[in-house]
CSV table of C-alpha atoms and ligand atoms in Angstrom, one decimal:
chain,number,residue,atom,x,y,z
A,65,MET,CA,-0.4,-2.0,23.7
A,66,GLN,CA,-2.8,0.8,22.5
A,67,THR,CA,-6.1,-0.8,21.6
A,68,PHE,CA,-8.6,2.0,21.4
A,69,LEU,CA,-8.8,2.9,17.7
A,70,ARG,CA,-12.5,3.4,17.4
A,71,GLY,CA,-13.5,6.1,14.9
A,72,ARG,CA,-10.0,6.6,13.5
A,73,ASP,CA,-9.4,7.2,9.7
A,74,MET,CA,-6.6,5.2,8.0
A,75,ILE,CA,-5.2,7.5,5.4
A,76,THR,CA,-1.5,7.0,6.1
A,77,THR,CA,0.1,4.7,8.6
A,78,GLN,CA,2.3,7.7,9.6
A,79,GLU,CA,-0.7,9.0,11.6
A,80,PHE,CA,-0.7,6.0,13.9
A,81,THR,CA,1.6,5.4,16.8
A,82,ARG,CA,3.9,2.4,16.8
A,83,ASP,CA,1.8,0.9,19.6
A,84,GLU,CA,-1.3,1.3,17.5
A,85,LEU,CA,0.4,-0.3,14.5
A,86,ASP,CA,1.5,-3.2,16.7
A,87,THR,CA,-2.2,-3.7,17.7
A,88,ILE,CA,-3.2,-3.8,14.0
A,89,MET,CA,-0.6,-6.4,13.3
A,90,ASP,CA,-1.6,-8.5,16.3
A,91,VAL,CA,-5.3,-8.4,15.3
A,92,ALA,CA,-4.4,-9.2,11.7
A,93,MET,CA,-2.5,-12.3,12.8
A,94,ASP,CA,-5.4,-13.3,15.0
A,95,LEU,CA,-8.0,-12.8,12.3
A,96,LYS,CA,-5.9,-14.9,9.9
A,97,ARG,CA,-5.7,-17.7,12.5
A,98,LYS,CA,-9.5,-17.5,13.1
A,99,ARG,CA,-10.3,-17.7,9.4
A,100,ALA,CA,-7.9,-20.7,9.0
A,101,LEU,CA,-9.7,-22.5,11.9
A,102,GLY,CA,-13.1,-21.6,10.7
A,103,LEU,CA,-13.8,-19.7,13.9
A,104,PRO,CA,-16.6,-17.1,13.6
A,105,HIS,CA,-15.4,-13.5,14.0
A,106,ALA,CA,-18.4,-11.4,13.2
A,107,TYR,CA,-17.2,-8.2,15.0
A,108,LEU,CA,-19.0,-5.9,12.6
A,109,ARG,CA,-22.4,-7.5,12.4
A,110,ASP,CA,-25.0,-5.2,10.7
A,111,LYS,CA,-22.3,-2.6,9.8
A,112,VAL,CA,-21.9,-1.4,6.2
A,113,LEU,CA,-18.9,-0.1,4.4
A,114,ALA,CA,-19.1,2.2,1.3
A,115,MET,CA,-16.3,1.4,-1.2
A,116,LEU,CA,-16.0,4.4,-3.5
A,117,PHE,CA,-13.7,3.8,-6.5
A,118,PHE,CA,-12.4,6.4,-8.9
A,119,PHE,CA,-9.9,3.9,-10.3
A,120,SER,CA,-9.9,0.2,-11.2
A,121,SER,CA,-9.1,-2.5,-8.7
A,122,THR,CA,-8.9,-6.3,-8.3
A,123,ARG,CA,-7.3,-7.1,-4.9
A,124,THR,CA,-8.5,-4.0,-3.0
A,125,ARG,CA,-12.1,-4.4,-4.0
A,126,GLY,CA,-12.1,-8.1,-3.5
A,127,SER,CA,-10.4,-8.1,-0.1
A,128,PHE,CA,-12.4,-5.2,1.4
A,129,GLU,CA,-15.7,-6.7,0.2
A,130,ALA,CA,-14.8,-10.3,1.4
A,131,GLY,CA,-13.4,-8.9,4.6
A,132,MET,CA,-16.6,-7.0,5.5
A,133,ALA,CA,-18.7,-10.1,4.8
A,134,GLN,CA,-16.5,-12.3,7.0
A,135,LEU,CA,-16.8,-9.7,9.8
A,136,GLY,CA,-20.6,-10.1,9.6
A,137,GLY,CA,-21.3,-6.9,7.7
A,138,HIS,CA,-21.7,-5.8,4.1
A,139,ALA,CA,-19.7,-3.7,1.7
A,140,ALA,CA,-21.4,-1.6,-1.0
A,141,PHE,CA,-19.4,-1.2,-4.3
A,142,ILE,CA,-19.8,2.3,-5.7
A,143,GLU,CA,-18.0,3.5,-8.9
A,144,SER,CA,-17.6,7.3,-9.0
A,145,ARG,CA,-18.8,7.4,-12.6
A,146,THR,CA,-22.2,6.0,-11.7
A,147,THR,CA,-22.7,8.6,-8.9
A,148,GLN,CA,-23.6,12.3,-9.1
A,149,ILE,CA,-20.1,13.3,-8.2
A,150,LYS,CA,-19.4,14.6,-11.7
A,151,HIS,CA,-22.6,16.6,-11.5
A,152,GLY,CA,-21.6,18.4,-8.3
A,153,ASP,CA,-21.6,16.2,-5.2
A,154,THR,CA,-18.9,17.8,-3.1
A,155,THR,CA,-16.5,16.1,-0.6
A,156,THR,CA,-18.4,17.7,2.2
A,157,GLU,CA,-21.7,16.3,0.9
A,158,MET,CA,-20.2,12.8,0.4
A,159,GLY,CA,-18.7,12.8,3.9
A,160,GLU,CA,-21.9,14.1,5.6
A,161,ILE,CA,-24.3,11.9,3.6
A,162,PHE,CA,-22.3,8.7,3.3
A,163,GLY,CA,-21.2,9.1,6.9
A,164,ARG,CA,-24.9,8.9,7.9
A,165,TYR,CA,-25.7,5.9,5.6
A,166,PHE,CA,-22.6,3.9,6.2
A,167,ASP,CA,-20.4,2.9,9.2
A,168,GLY,CA,-17.2,3.5,7.2
A,169,ILE,CA,-16.2,5.0,3.9
A,170,ALA,CA,-13.3,3.5,1.8
A,171,ILE,CA,-12.1,5.5,-1.2
A,172,ARG,CA,-9.6,4.9,-4.0
A,173,HIS,CA,-8.7,8.0,-5.9
A,174,VAL,CA,-5.2,8.1,-7.4
A,175,ASP,CA,-5.3,11.3,-9.6
A,176,TRP,CA,-2.1,13.3,-9.0
A,177,GLY,CA,-2.7,16.3,-6.8
A,178,VAL,CA,-6.4,15.4,-6.4
A,179,GLY,CA,-6.9,12.0,-4.7
A,180,ASN,CA,-5.5,12.6,-1.3
A,181,ALA,CA,-7.2,16.0,-0.9
A,182,TYR,CA,-10.5,14.3,-1.9
A,183,ILE,CA,-10.1,11.6,0.7
A,184,ARG,CA,-9.2,14.2,3.4
A,185,GLY,CA,-12.2,16.3,2.4
A,186,VAL,CA,-14.6,13.4,2.8
A,187,ALA,CA,-12.9,12.4,6.1
A,188,ALA,CA,-13.3,16.0,7.5
A,189,ALA,CA,-17.0,15.9,6.9
A,190,SER,CA,-17.7,12.2,7.9
A,191,ARG,CA,-18.8,11.1,11.3
A,192,MET,CA,-17.6,7.6,10.4
A,193,PRO,CA,-14.0,6.4,9.7
A,194,VAL,CA,-12.6,6.9,6.3
A,195,PHE,CA,-10.1,4.4,4.7
A,196,ASN,CA,-7.7,5.2,2.0
A,197,MET,CA,-7.9,2.4,-0.6
A,198,GLN,CA,-5.0,4.1,-2.4
A,199,CYS,CA,-4.4,7.7,-3.3
A,200,GLU,CA,-1.6,9.3,-5.3
A,201,TYR,CA,0.7,9.4,-2.1
A,202,PHE,CA,-0.3,6.4,0.1
A,203,HIS,CA,-1.5,2.8,-0.1
A,204,PRO,CA,-1.6,2.2,3.7
A,205,HIS,CA,-3.5,-1.1,3.6
A,206,GLN,CA,-1.0,-2.5,1.1
A,207,ALA,CA,1.9,-1.6,3.3
A,208,LEU,CA,0.2,-3.1,6.4
A,209,ALA,CA,-0.3,-6.4,4.5
A,210,ASP,CA,3.3,-6.2,3.3
A,211,LEU,CA,4.5,-5.8,6.9
A,212,GLN,CA,2.5,-8.8,8.0
A,213,THR,CA,4.0,-10.8,5.2
A,214,ILE,CA,7.6,-9.8,6.1
A,215,ILE,CA,7.0,-10.7,9.8
A,216,GLU,CA,5.6,-14.1,8.7
A,217,LYS,CA,8.4,-14.8,6.4
A,218,LYS,CA,11.3,-13.2,8.2
A,219,GLY,CA,10.4,-13.0,11.8
A,220,ASP,CA,11.4,-9.9,13.7
A,221,PRO,CA,11.9,-7.2,11.0
A,222,ARG,CA,14.5,-5.3,13.1
A,223,GLY,CA,17.8,-5.3,11.3
A,224,LYS,CA,16.5,-6.9,8.1
A,225,THR,CA,17.1,-5.1,4.8
A,226,ILE,CA,14.3,-4.3,2.4
A,227,THR,CA,15.1,-3.0,-1.1
A,228,VAL,CA,12.2,-0.8,-2.3
A,229,SER,CA,13.2,-0.5,-5.9
A,230,TRP,CA,11.8,1.0,-9.1
A,231,ALA,CA,11.4,-1.4,-12.0
A,232,TYR,CA,10.4,-0.7,-15.6
A,233,ALA,CA,6.8,-1.1,-16.8
A,234,SER,CA,5.2,-0.2,-20.0
A,235,SER,CA,1.5,-0.8,-19.3
A,236,TYR,CA,0.7,2.5,-17.5
A,237,SER,CA,2.3,5.1,-15.3
A,238,LYS,CA,1.7,3.6,-11.8
A,239,PRO,CA,1.2,5.7,-8.7
A,240,GLN,CA,4.1,6.2,-6.2
A,241,SER,CA,1.8,5.4,-3.3
A,242,VAL,CA,3.4,2.0,-2.6
A,243,PRO,CA,7.0,3.1,-2.3
A,244,ASN,CA,6.0,6.1,-0.2
A,245,SER,CA,4.0,3.9,2.1
A,246,LEU,CA,6.7,1.2,2.3
A,247,ILE,CA,9.5,3.6,3.2
A,248,LEU,CA,7.3,5.3,5.9
A,249,LEU,CA,6.2,2.0,7.5
A,250,MET,CA,9.2,-0.3,7.3
A,251,THR,CA,11.4,2.4,8.9
A,252,ARG,CA,9.0,2.4,11.9
A,253,PHE,CA,9.8,-1.3,12.4
A,254,GLY,CA,13.6,-1.0,12.5
A,255,MET,CA,14.3,-2.3,9.0
A,256,ASN,CA,17.2,-1.1,6.9
A,257,VAL,CA,15.4,0.4,4.0
A,258,ARG,CA,17.1,1.0,0.7
A,259,LEU,CA,15.1,3.1,-1.8
A,260,VAL,CA,16.5,2.5,-5.3
A,261,HIS,CA,15.5,4.3,-8.4
A,262,PRO,CA,16.8,6.2,-11.5
A,263,PRO,CA,17.1,9.9,-10.7
A,264,GLU,CA,13.9,11.0,-12.4
A,265,PHE,CA,11.8,8.8,-10.2
A,266,LYS,CA,12.4,10.5,-6.9
A,267,LEU,CA,9.7,10.6,-4.2
A,268,PRO,CA,8.5,13.7,-2.3
A,269,THR,CA,11.1,15.2,0.0
A,270,GLN,CA,8.7,15.3,3.0
A,271,PHE,CA,8.2,11.5,2.9
A,272,LEU,CA,12.0,11.0,2.5
A,273,ASP,CA,12.6,13.2,5.5
A,274,GLN,CA,9.9,11.4,7.5
A,275,ALA,CA,11.4,8.0,6.6
A,276,GLN,CA,14.8,9.2,7.7
A,277,GLU,CA,13.4,10.4,11.0
A,278,ASN,CA,11.4,7.1,11.5
A,279,ALA,CA,14.7,5.2,10.9
A,280,ARG,CA,16.5,7.3,13.5
A,281,LYS,CA,13.8,6.8,16.1
A,282,HIS,CA,13.5,3.1,15.6
A,283,SER,CA,17.2,2.1,15.1
A,284,GLY,CA,16.9,1.3,11.5
A,285,SER,CA,18.4,3.0,8.5
A,286,PHE,CA,17.2,4.7,5.3
A,287,GLU,CA,19.4,5.1,2.2
A,288,ILE,CA,18.6,6.3,-1.3
A,289,MET,CA,20.5,4.5,-4.1
A,290,HIS,CA,20.5,4.8,-7.9
A,291,ASP,CA,22.1,1.5,-8.8
A,292,PHE,CA,19.6,-1.4,-9.1
A,293,GLU,CA,22.1,-4.2,-8.6
A,294,ALA,CA,23.9,-2.6,-5.7
A,295,GLY,CA,20.5,-2.0,-4.1
A,296,ILE,CA,19.6,-5.7,-4.4
A,297,THR,CA,22.9,-7.1,-3.2
A,298,ASP,CA,22.7,-9.0,0.1
A,299,THR,CA,19.1,-7.8,0.8
A,300,ASP,CA,16.4,-9.8,2.7
A,301,VAL,CA,13.4,-8.5,0.7
A,302,VAL,CA,13.4,-7.4,-2.9
A,303,TYR,CA,10.3,-5.2,-3.5
A,304,ALA,CA,10.8,-4.2,-7.1
A,305,LYS,CA,7.9,-2.4,-8.9
A,306,SER,CA,7.3,0.5,-11.2
A,307,TRP,CA,6.1,4.0,-10.5
A,308,GLY,CA,5.8,7.1,-12.7
A,309,PRO,CA,8.3,10.0,-12.8
A,310,LEU,CA,5.6,12.2,-11.3
A,311,LEU,CA,7.8,14.8,-9.6
A,312,THR,CA,9.8,15.2,-12.9
A,313,THR,CA,6.9,15.3,-15.4
A,314,GLN,CA,3.1,14.8,-15.6
A,315,ASP,CA,3.2,14.9,-19.4
A,316,PRO,CA,2.5,11.3,-20.8
A,317,ALA,CA,4.9,11.6,-23.7
A,318,GLU,CA,7.7,12.9,-21.6
A,319,ASP,CA,6.9,10.2,-18.9
A,320,LYS,CA,7.2,7.5,-21.6
A,321,ARG,CA,10.5,9.0,-23.0
A,322,ILE,CA,12.1,9.0,-19.5
A,323,THR,CA,10.7,5.6,-18.5
A,324,ASP,CA,11.8,3.9,-21.7
A,325,GLN,CA,15.5,4.8,-21.0
A,326,TYR,CA,15.4,2.3,-18.1
A,327,SER,CA,13.8,-0.7,-19.8
A,328,ASP,CA,16.6,-2.9,-18.5
A,329,TRP,CA,15.4,-2.4,-14.8
A,330,ILE,CA,13.7,-5.8,-14.6
A,331,ALA,CA,13.7,-8.1,-11.6
A,332,ASP,CA,15.1,-11.2,-13.1
A,333,GLU,CA,16.7,-14.4,-11.8
A,334,ARG,CA,20.3,-13.1,-12.2
A,335,ARG,CA,19.5,-10.1,-10.1
A,336,MET,CA,17.5,-12.1,-7.5
A,337,ALA,CA,20.6,-14.3,-7.1
A,338,MET,CA,22.5,-11.2,-5.8
A,339,ALA,CA,20.1,-11.0,-2.8
A,340,LYS,CA,20.5,-13.2,0.2
A,341,ASP,CA,19.9,-16.9,-0.5
A,342,ASP,CA,16.6,-16.9,1.5
A,343,ALA,CA,15.5,-13.5,0.2
A,344,ILE,CA,11.8,-13.0,-0.8
A,345,TYR,CA,10.4,-11.2,-3.8
A,346,MET,CA,7.4,-8.9,-3.2
A,347,HIS,CA,5.1,-7.0,-5.6
A,348,PRO,CA,1.6,-5.6,-4.8
A,349,LEU,CA,0.3,-6.6,-8.2
A,350,PRO,CA,-0.7,-6.2,-11.0
A,351,ALA,CA,2.7,-6.6,-12.4
A,352,ASP,CA,3.9,-6.2,-16.0
A,353,ARG,CA,5.2,-9.8,-16.4
A,354,ASN,CA,8.5,-10.2,-18.2
A,355,VAL,CA,8.8,-6.4,-18.3
A,356,GLU,CA,8.9,-5.4,-14.7
A,357,VAL,CA,9.6,-8.9,-13.3
A,358,THR,CA,10.3,-12.2,-15.0
A,359,ASP,CA,7.9,-15.2,-14.7
A,360,GLY,CA,10.8,-17.0,-13.2
A,361,VAL,CA,11.0,-14.6,-10.3
A,362,ILE,CA,7.3,-13.9,-9.7
A,363,ASP,CA,6.4,-17.6,-10.0
A,364,GLY,CA,9.7,-18.8,-8.5
A,365,PRO,CA,10.7,-20.1,-5.1
A,366,HIS,CA,11.5,-16.7,-3.6
A,367,SER,CA,8.2,-15.1,-4.5
A,368,ALA,CA,5.8,-14.1,-1.7
A,369,VAL,CA,3.2,-12.3,-3.9
A,370,PHE,CA,0.3,-14.6,-3.2
A,371,ASP,CA,0.7,-14.6,0.5
A,372,GLN,CA,1.2,-10.8,0.3
A,373,ALA,CA,-2.1,-10.5,-1.7
A,374,GLU,CA,-3.9,-12.7,0.9
A,375,ASN,CA,-2.7,-10.6,3.7
A,376,ARG,CA,-4.6,-7.6,2.3
A,377,LEU,CA,-7.7,-9.4,3.6
A,378,HIS,CA,-6.4,-9.9,7.1
A,379,ALA,CA,-4.7,-6.5,7.6
A,380,GLN,CA,-7.8,-4.7,6.3
A,381,LYS,CA,-10.1,-6.7,8.5
A,382,ALA,CA,-8.0,-5.8,11.5
A,383,VAL,CA,-8.2,-2.0,10.6
A,384,MET,CA,-12.0,-2.2,10.1
A,385,ALA,CA,-12.7,-4.3,13.2
A,386,LEU,CA,-10.6,-1.9,15.4
A,387,THR,CA,-11.9,1.4,13.9
A,388,MET,CA,-15.6,0.8,12.7
B,169,CP,N1,-2.4,-4.1,-5.0
B,169,CP,C1,-3.5,-3.6,-5.3
B,169,CP,O1,-3.9,-2.5,-4.7
B,169,CP,O2,-4.2,-4.2,-6.2
B,169,CP,P1,-5.5,-3.7,-7.0
B,169,CP,O3,-5.1,-2.4,-7.8
B,169,CP,O4,-6.0,-4.8,-7.9
B,169,CP,O5,-6.5,-3.3,-6.0
């Protein structure tokens, strides 16, 4: 077990060893148990986390803020539009200065081709750890919470099948950070990972290659499919959510034209019945109800979405307690 993670940034789980990820899971389970029992766990007393948001959030903000308070510290909510970033604060200045005020810097910035570079720029200049609260490529804390949920619901993930599928949504063009992070993390834990999407919704080749290599090293499998129903058949985990056709187009009108061709890609009761009898349905939320997934599925007996959302709290507390 590799336990010394002090000072490490969490930008993608791919930068952590399997031993280190096992430690994070172990601590997340322990912190969940401690909270259930009402046991104090103020491991970050007097420490302060900056939470810098360039994009809206419900769960990420709530769980990081609550998590810091439960660990005995404090989290400062900062919206980019109320800072001087638009008037010239650079990533180096943000890293240098916030790294001196705060004990950790968490950032959400999902703009295509901008967000990840911004987070990396701040991390390069910060003396304190930087946490990716979602960029255009990765949502590592979501994937860690999802892994915790799969372990709780399914036991040892080795040999279990997860279907990471695209689904239709009309509300907005969602980042591809969740499917990227899922295929990278679940292949590290020996799962059979099926990535399912219409052809225009492909993910970056470098992440597909990394997922393939992870699967090879950890005795899992990684397969890309384009048939929604074949992808769900006999699976253990249905993780069906929308993302934008970002490698095909970044033009909003073209995005909508492409996306609207696949409005029948909804996770509904008929499709859930194709999965194993005890399969779970997962979604990071927010979901487009009755567009992306039916009420019957997301509120139904297979749904794990509330436990999944809860585990954001425990997984993030584990990362912060180990690194800050
Ligand atoms: N799943 C997730 O990241 O939710 P928010 O966008 O509400 O933070």
